[in-house]
CSV table of C-alpha atoms in Angstrom, one decimal:
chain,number,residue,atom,x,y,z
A,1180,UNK,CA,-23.9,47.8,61.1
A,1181,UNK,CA,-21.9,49.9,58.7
A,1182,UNK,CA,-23.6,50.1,55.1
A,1183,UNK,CA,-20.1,48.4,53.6
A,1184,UNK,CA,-21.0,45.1,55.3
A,1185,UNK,CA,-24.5,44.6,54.1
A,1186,UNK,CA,-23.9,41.8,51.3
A,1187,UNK,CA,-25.2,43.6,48.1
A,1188,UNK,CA,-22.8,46.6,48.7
A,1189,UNK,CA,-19.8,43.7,50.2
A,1190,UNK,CA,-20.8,42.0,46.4
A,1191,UNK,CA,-19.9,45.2,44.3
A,1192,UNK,CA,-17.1,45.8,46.8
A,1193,UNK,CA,-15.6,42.4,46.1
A,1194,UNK,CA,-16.3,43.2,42.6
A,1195,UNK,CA,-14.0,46.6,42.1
A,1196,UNK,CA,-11.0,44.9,44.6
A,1197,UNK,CA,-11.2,42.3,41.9
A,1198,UNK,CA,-11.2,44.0,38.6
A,1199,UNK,CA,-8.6,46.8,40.5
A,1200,UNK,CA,-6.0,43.8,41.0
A,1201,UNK,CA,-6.6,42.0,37.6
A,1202,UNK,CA,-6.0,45.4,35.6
A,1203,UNK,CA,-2.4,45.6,37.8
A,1204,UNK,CA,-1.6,41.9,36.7
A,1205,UNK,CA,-2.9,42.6,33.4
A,1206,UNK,CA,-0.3,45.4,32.7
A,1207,UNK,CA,2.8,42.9,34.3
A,1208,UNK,CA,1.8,40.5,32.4
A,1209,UNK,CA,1.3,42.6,28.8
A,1210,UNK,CA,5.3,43.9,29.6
A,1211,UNK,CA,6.3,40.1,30.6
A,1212,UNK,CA,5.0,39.1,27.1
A,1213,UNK,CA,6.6,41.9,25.3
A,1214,UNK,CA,9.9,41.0,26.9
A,1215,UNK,CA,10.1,37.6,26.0
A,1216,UNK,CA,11.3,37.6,22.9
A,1217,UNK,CA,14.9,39.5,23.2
A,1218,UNK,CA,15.7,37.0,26.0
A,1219,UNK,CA,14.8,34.1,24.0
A,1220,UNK,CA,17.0,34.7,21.4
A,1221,UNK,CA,20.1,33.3,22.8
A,1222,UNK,CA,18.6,30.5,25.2
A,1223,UNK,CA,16.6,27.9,22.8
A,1224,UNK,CA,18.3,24.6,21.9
A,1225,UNK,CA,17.2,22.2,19.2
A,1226,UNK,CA,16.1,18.5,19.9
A,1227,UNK,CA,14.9,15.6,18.0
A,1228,UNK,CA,12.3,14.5,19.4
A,1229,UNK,CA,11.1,12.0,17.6
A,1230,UNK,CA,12.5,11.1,14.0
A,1231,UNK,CA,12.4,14.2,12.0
A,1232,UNK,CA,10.6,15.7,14.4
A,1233,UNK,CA,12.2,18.9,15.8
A,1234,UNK,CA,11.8,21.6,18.6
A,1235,UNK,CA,13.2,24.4,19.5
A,1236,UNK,CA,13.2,24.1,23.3
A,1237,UNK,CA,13.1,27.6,25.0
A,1238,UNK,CA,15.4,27.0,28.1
A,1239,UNK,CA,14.5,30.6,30.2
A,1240,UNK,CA,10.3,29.6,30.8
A,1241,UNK,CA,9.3,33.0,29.6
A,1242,UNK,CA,9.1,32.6,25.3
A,1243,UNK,CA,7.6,29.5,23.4
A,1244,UNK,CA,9.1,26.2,22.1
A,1245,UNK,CA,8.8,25.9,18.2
A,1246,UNK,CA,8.7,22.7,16.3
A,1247,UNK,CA,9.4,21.8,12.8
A,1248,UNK,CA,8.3,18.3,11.4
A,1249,UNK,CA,10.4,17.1,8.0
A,1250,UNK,CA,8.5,15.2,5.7
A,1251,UNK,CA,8.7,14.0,1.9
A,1252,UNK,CA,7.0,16.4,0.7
A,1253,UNK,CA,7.8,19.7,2.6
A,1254,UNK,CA,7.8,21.2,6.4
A,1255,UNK,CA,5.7,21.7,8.8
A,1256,UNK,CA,6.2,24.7,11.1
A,1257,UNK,CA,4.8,24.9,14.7
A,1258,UNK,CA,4.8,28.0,16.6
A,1259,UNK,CA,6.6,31.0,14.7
A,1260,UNK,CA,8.4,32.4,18.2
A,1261,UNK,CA,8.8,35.9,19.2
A,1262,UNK,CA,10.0,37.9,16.4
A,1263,UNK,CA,11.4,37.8,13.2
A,1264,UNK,CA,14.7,37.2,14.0
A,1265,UNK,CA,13.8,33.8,16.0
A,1266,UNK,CA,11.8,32.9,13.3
A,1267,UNK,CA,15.3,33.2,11.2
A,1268,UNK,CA,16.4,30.5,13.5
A,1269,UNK,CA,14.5,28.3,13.2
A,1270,UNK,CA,14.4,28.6,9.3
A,1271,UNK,CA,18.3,28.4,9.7
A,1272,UNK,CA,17.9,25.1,11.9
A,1273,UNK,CA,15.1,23.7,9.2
A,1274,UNK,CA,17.4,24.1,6.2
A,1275,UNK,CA,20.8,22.4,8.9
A,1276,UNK,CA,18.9,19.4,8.1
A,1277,UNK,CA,16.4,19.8,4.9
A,1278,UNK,CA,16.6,21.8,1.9
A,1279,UNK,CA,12.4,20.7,1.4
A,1280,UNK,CA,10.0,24.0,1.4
A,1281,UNK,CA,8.4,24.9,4.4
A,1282,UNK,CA,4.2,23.9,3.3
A,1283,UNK,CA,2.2,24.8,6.2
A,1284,UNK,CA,2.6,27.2,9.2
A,1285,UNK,CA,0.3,26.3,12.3
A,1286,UNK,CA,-0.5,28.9,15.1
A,1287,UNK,CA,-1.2,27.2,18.7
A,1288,UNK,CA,-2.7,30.1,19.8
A,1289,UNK,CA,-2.4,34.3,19.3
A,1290,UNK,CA,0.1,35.1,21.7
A,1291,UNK,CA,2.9,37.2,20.6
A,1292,UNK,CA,5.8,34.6,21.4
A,1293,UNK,CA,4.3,32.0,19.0
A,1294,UNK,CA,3.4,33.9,16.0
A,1295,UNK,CA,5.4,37.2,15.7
A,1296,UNK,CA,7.3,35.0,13.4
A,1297,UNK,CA,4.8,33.9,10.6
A,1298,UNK,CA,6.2,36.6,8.1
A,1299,UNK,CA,9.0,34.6,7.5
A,1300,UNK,CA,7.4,32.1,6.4
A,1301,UNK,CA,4.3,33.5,4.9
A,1302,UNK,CA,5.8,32.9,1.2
A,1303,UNK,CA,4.2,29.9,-0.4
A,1304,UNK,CA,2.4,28.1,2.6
A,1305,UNK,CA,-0.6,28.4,4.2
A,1306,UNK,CA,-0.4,29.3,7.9
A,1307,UNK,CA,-3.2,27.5,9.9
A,1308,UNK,CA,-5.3,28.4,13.2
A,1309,UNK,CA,-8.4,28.7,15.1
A,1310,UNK,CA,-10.2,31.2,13.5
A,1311,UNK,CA,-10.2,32.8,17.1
A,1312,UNK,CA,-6.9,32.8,17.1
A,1313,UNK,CA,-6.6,34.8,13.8
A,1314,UNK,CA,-9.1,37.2,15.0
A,1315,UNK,CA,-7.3,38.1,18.4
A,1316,UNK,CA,-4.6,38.6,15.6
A,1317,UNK,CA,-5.9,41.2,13.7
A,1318,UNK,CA,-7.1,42.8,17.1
A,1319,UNK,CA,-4.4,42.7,19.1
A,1320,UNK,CA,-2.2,44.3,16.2
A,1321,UNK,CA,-4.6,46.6,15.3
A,1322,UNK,CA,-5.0,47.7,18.8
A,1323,UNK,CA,-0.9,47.9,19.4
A,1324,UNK,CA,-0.3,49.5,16.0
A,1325,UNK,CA,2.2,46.8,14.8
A,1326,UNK,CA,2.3,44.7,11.8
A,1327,UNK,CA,0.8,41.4,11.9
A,1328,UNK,CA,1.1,38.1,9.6
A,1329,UNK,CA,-2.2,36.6,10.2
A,1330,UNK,CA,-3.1,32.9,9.3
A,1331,UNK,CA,-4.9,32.9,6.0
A,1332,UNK,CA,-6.6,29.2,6.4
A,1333,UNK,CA,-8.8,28.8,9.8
A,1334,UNK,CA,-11.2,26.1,11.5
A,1335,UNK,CA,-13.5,26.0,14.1
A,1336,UNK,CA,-13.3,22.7,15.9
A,1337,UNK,CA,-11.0,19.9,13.8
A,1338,UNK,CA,-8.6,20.2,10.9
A,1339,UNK,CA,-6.8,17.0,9.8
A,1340,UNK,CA,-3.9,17.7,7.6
A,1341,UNK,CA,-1.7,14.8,5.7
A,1342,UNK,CA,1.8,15.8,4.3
A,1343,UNK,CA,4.2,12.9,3.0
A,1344,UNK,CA,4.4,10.4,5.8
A,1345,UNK,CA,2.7,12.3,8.5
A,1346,UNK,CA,-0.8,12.8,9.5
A,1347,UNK,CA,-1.9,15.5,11.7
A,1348,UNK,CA,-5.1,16.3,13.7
A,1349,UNK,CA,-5.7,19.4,14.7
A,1350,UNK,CA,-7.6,19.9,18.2
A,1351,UNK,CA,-9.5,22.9,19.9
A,1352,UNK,CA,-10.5,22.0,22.6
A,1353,UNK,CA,-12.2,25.0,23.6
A,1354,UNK,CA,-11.6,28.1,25.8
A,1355,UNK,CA,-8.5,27.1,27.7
A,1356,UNK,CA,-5.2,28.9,27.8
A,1357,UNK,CA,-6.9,31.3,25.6
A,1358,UNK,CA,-10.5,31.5,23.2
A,1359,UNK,CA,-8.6,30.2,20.5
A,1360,UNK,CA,-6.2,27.4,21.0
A,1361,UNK,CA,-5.7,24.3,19.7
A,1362,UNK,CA,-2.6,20.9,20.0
A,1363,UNK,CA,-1.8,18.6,17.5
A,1364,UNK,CA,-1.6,14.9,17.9
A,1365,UNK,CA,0.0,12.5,15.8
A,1366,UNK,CA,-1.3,9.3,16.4
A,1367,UNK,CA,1.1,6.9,14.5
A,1368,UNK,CA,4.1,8.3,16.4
A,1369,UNK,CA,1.6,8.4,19.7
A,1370,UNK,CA,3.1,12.7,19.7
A,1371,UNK,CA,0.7,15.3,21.4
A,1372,UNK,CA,2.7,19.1,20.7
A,1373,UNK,CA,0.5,20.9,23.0
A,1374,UNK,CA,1.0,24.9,22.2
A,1375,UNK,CA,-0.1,26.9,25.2
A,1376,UNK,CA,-1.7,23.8,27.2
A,1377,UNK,CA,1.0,23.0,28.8
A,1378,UNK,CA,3.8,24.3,30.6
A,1379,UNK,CA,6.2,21.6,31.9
A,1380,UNK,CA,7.2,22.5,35.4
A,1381,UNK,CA,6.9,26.3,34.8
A,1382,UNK,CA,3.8,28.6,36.3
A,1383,UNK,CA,1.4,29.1,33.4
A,1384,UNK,CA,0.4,32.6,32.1
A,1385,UNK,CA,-3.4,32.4,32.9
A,1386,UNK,CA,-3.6,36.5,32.0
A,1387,UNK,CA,-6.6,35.0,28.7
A,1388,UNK,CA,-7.0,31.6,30.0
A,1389,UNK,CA,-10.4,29.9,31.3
A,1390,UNK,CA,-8.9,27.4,34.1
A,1391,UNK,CA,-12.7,25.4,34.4
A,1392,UNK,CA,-12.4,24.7,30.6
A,1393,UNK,CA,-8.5,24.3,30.5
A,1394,UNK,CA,-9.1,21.4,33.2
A,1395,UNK,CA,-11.3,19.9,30.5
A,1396,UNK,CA,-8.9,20.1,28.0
A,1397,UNK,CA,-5.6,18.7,29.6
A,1398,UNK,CA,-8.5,15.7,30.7
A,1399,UNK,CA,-9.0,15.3,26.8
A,1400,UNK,CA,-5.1,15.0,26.2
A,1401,UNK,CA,-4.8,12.3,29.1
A,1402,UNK,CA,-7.5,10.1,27.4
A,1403,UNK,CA,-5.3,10.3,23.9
A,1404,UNK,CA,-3.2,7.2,23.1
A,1405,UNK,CA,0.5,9.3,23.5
A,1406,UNK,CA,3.6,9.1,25.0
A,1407,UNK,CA,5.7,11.8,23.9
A,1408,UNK,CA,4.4,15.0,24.5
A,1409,UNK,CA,6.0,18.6,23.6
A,1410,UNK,CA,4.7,21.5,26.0
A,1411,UNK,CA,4.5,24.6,24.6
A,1412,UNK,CA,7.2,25.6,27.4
A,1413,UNK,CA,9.5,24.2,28.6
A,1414,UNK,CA,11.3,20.7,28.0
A,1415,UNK,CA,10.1,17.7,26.1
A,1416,UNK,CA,8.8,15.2,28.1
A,1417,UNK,CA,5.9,12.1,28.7
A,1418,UNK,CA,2.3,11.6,29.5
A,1419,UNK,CA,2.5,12.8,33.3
A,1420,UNK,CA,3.3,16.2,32.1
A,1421,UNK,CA,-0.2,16.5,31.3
A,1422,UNK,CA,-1.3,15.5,34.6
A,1423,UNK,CA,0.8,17.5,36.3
A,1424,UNK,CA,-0.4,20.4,34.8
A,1425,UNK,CA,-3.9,19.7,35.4
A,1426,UNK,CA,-3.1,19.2,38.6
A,1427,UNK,CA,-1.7,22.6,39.2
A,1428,UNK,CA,-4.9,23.8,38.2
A,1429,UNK,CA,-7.1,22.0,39.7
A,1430,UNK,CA,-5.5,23.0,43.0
A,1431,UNK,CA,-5.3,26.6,42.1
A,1432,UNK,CA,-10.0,25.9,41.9
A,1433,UNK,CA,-9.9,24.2,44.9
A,1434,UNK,CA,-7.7,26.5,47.3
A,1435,UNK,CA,-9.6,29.5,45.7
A,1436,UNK,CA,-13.1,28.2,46.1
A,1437,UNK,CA,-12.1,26.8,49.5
A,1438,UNK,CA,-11.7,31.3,49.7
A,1439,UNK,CA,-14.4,32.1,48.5
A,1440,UNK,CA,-16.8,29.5,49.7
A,1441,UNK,CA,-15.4,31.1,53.8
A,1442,UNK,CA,-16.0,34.6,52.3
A,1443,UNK,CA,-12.6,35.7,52.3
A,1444,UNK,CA,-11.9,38.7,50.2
A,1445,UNK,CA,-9.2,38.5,47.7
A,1446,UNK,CA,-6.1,39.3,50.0
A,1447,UNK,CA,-6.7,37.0,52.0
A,1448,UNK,CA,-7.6,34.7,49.4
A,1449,UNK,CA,-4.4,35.7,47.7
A,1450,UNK,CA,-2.1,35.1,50.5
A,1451,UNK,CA,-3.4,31.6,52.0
A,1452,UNK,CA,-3.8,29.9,48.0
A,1453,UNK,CA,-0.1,31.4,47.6
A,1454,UNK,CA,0.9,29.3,50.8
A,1455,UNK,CA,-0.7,26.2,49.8
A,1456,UNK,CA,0.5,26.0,46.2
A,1457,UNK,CA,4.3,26.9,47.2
A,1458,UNK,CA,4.8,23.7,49.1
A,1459,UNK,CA,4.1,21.9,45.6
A,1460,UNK,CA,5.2,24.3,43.3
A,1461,UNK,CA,7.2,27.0,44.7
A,1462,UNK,CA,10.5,25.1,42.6
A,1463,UNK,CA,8.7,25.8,39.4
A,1464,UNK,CA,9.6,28.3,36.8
A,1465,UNK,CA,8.3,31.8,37.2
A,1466,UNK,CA,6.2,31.1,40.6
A,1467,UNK,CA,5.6,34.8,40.6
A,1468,UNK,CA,2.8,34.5,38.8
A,1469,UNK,CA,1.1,32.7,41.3
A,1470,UNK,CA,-0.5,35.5,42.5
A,1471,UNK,CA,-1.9,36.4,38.7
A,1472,UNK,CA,-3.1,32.9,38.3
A,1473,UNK,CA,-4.8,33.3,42.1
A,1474,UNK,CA,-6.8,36.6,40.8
A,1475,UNK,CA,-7.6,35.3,37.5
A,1476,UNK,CA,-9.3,32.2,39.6
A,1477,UNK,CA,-10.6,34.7,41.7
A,1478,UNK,CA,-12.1,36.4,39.2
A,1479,UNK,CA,-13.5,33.2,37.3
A,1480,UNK,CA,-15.2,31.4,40.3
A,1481,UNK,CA,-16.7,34.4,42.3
A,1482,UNK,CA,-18.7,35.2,38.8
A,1483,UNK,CA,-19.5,31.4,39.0
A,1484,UNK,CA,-20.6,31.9,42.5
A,1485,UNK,CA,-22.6,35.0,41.8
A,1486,UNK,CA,-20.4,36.5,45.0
């Protein structure tokens, strides 16, 4: 028997195909996320979603929704977008319909697409996040040698915030789309805005993402008395938005397990789980990053299997 089929050396073989495909996505995904922003741009459209309650809908599935709650006694900003210039629109959008300050600034989560637009509205609010999130801040700027408008007031697990006529809980759930996420619900108006937890009918990015843990957290949404629910992309929608998504992932375990549990190397594993999800999926947004989100699993459940 030749020495690369005895199972310690198949192990670390398994091991470098792995880690050699993840690096590839890795580097597609880092130039997807820097593009999103100059698309984004021109394709978001504002909706009230509940009243004043506002998002900024990103219509292309590649850059984030931002919403904007108008209370009282000031704004509250969700999600900067992906630059500066976004940012401007949704200041310009805010004062269409409210001349109050903007008072807080919450970050669902680190990526580039929700918070490269906190410096416009750094001045005179405090801009909330996981204190993971702030830290992948820092690092991720430092590392890309760019500016960076970090949130200056952080939690671990809960933050409850109360501004005019609105109360807001602040969730992490844990790992999930990345180390330092978190959704806000709203129980009065029954609202869930879920940052990076949910992408309605468009392929998640999974590039920082724990899927196990994710699963965990959509489950912790679904148990929430709510019945409007605003992604983090795409459109505004209800409940079975949630469900849907955790049903994408929960697929994407199974069919990758199924893989690994027959020994199939990732190819393989990559080609069959494609085949099985497209039937389902294959009309959703972005479906090229399928096979990212098929490593990434991969990559999670073979460590979990010790394979």
């Amino acid at each position: 028997m030749a020495a690369h089929w005895l199972p310690g050396n198949r192990k670390m073989e398994r091991k470098r195909l792995v880690m050699r495909f993840f690096k590839c996505f890795c580097v597609g995904s880092l130039l997807w996320m820097s593009g999103a922003g100059a698309v984004m741009a021109q394709e978001a459209e504002l909706t009230e979603t509940l009243p004043n309650i506002f998002c900024l809908v990103d219509r292309t599935g590649d850059g984030a929704n931002s919403t904007f709650i108008i209370t009282n006694e000031g704004v509250i900003v969700i999600d900067t977008r992906g630059s500066e210039q976004e940012a401007g629109q949704v200041l310009k959008a805010i004062r269409e319909v409210t001349d109050q300050p903007v008072v807080y600034t919450i970050n669902s989560h680190f990526h580039k697409e929700n918070t490269s637009g906190n410096a416009v509205f750094r001045s005179g609010n405090s801009i909330i996040a996981q204190k993971r999130a702030q830290a992948m801040m820092i690092l991720k700027a430092e590392q890309e040698q760019r500016a960076v408008t970090p949130p200056n007031l952080t939690f671990e697990k809960k933050l409850e915030i109360k501004l005019g006529q609105y109360h807001l809980k602040l969730i992490h759930p844990g790992p999930a789309h990345t180390d330092g996420d978190l959704y806000i619900y709203i129980p009065k108006w029954r609202i869930i805005i879920t940052g990076g937890l949910v992408f309605n009918r468009i392929i998640p990015f999974l590039g920082d993402g724990y899927i196990e843990s994710w699963i965990h957290a959509l489950r912790e949404m679904e148990d929430l008395d709510a019945e409007v629910i605003v992604p983090g992309h795409g459109p505004v929608a209800g409940k079975p938005i949630v469900t849907q998504m955790k049903h994408y992932l929960m697929e994407l375990k199974r069919y990758v397990n199924d893989q690994l549990d027959d020994g199939k190397n990732l190819p393989d594993t990559m080609q069959a789980v494609k085949e099985q999800l497209k039937g389902k999926y294959g009309g959703w947004q972005h479906f090229e990053r399928v096979d990212e989100n098929i490593v990434r699993a991969y990559l999670e459940y073979s460590a979990q299997q010790g394979t």
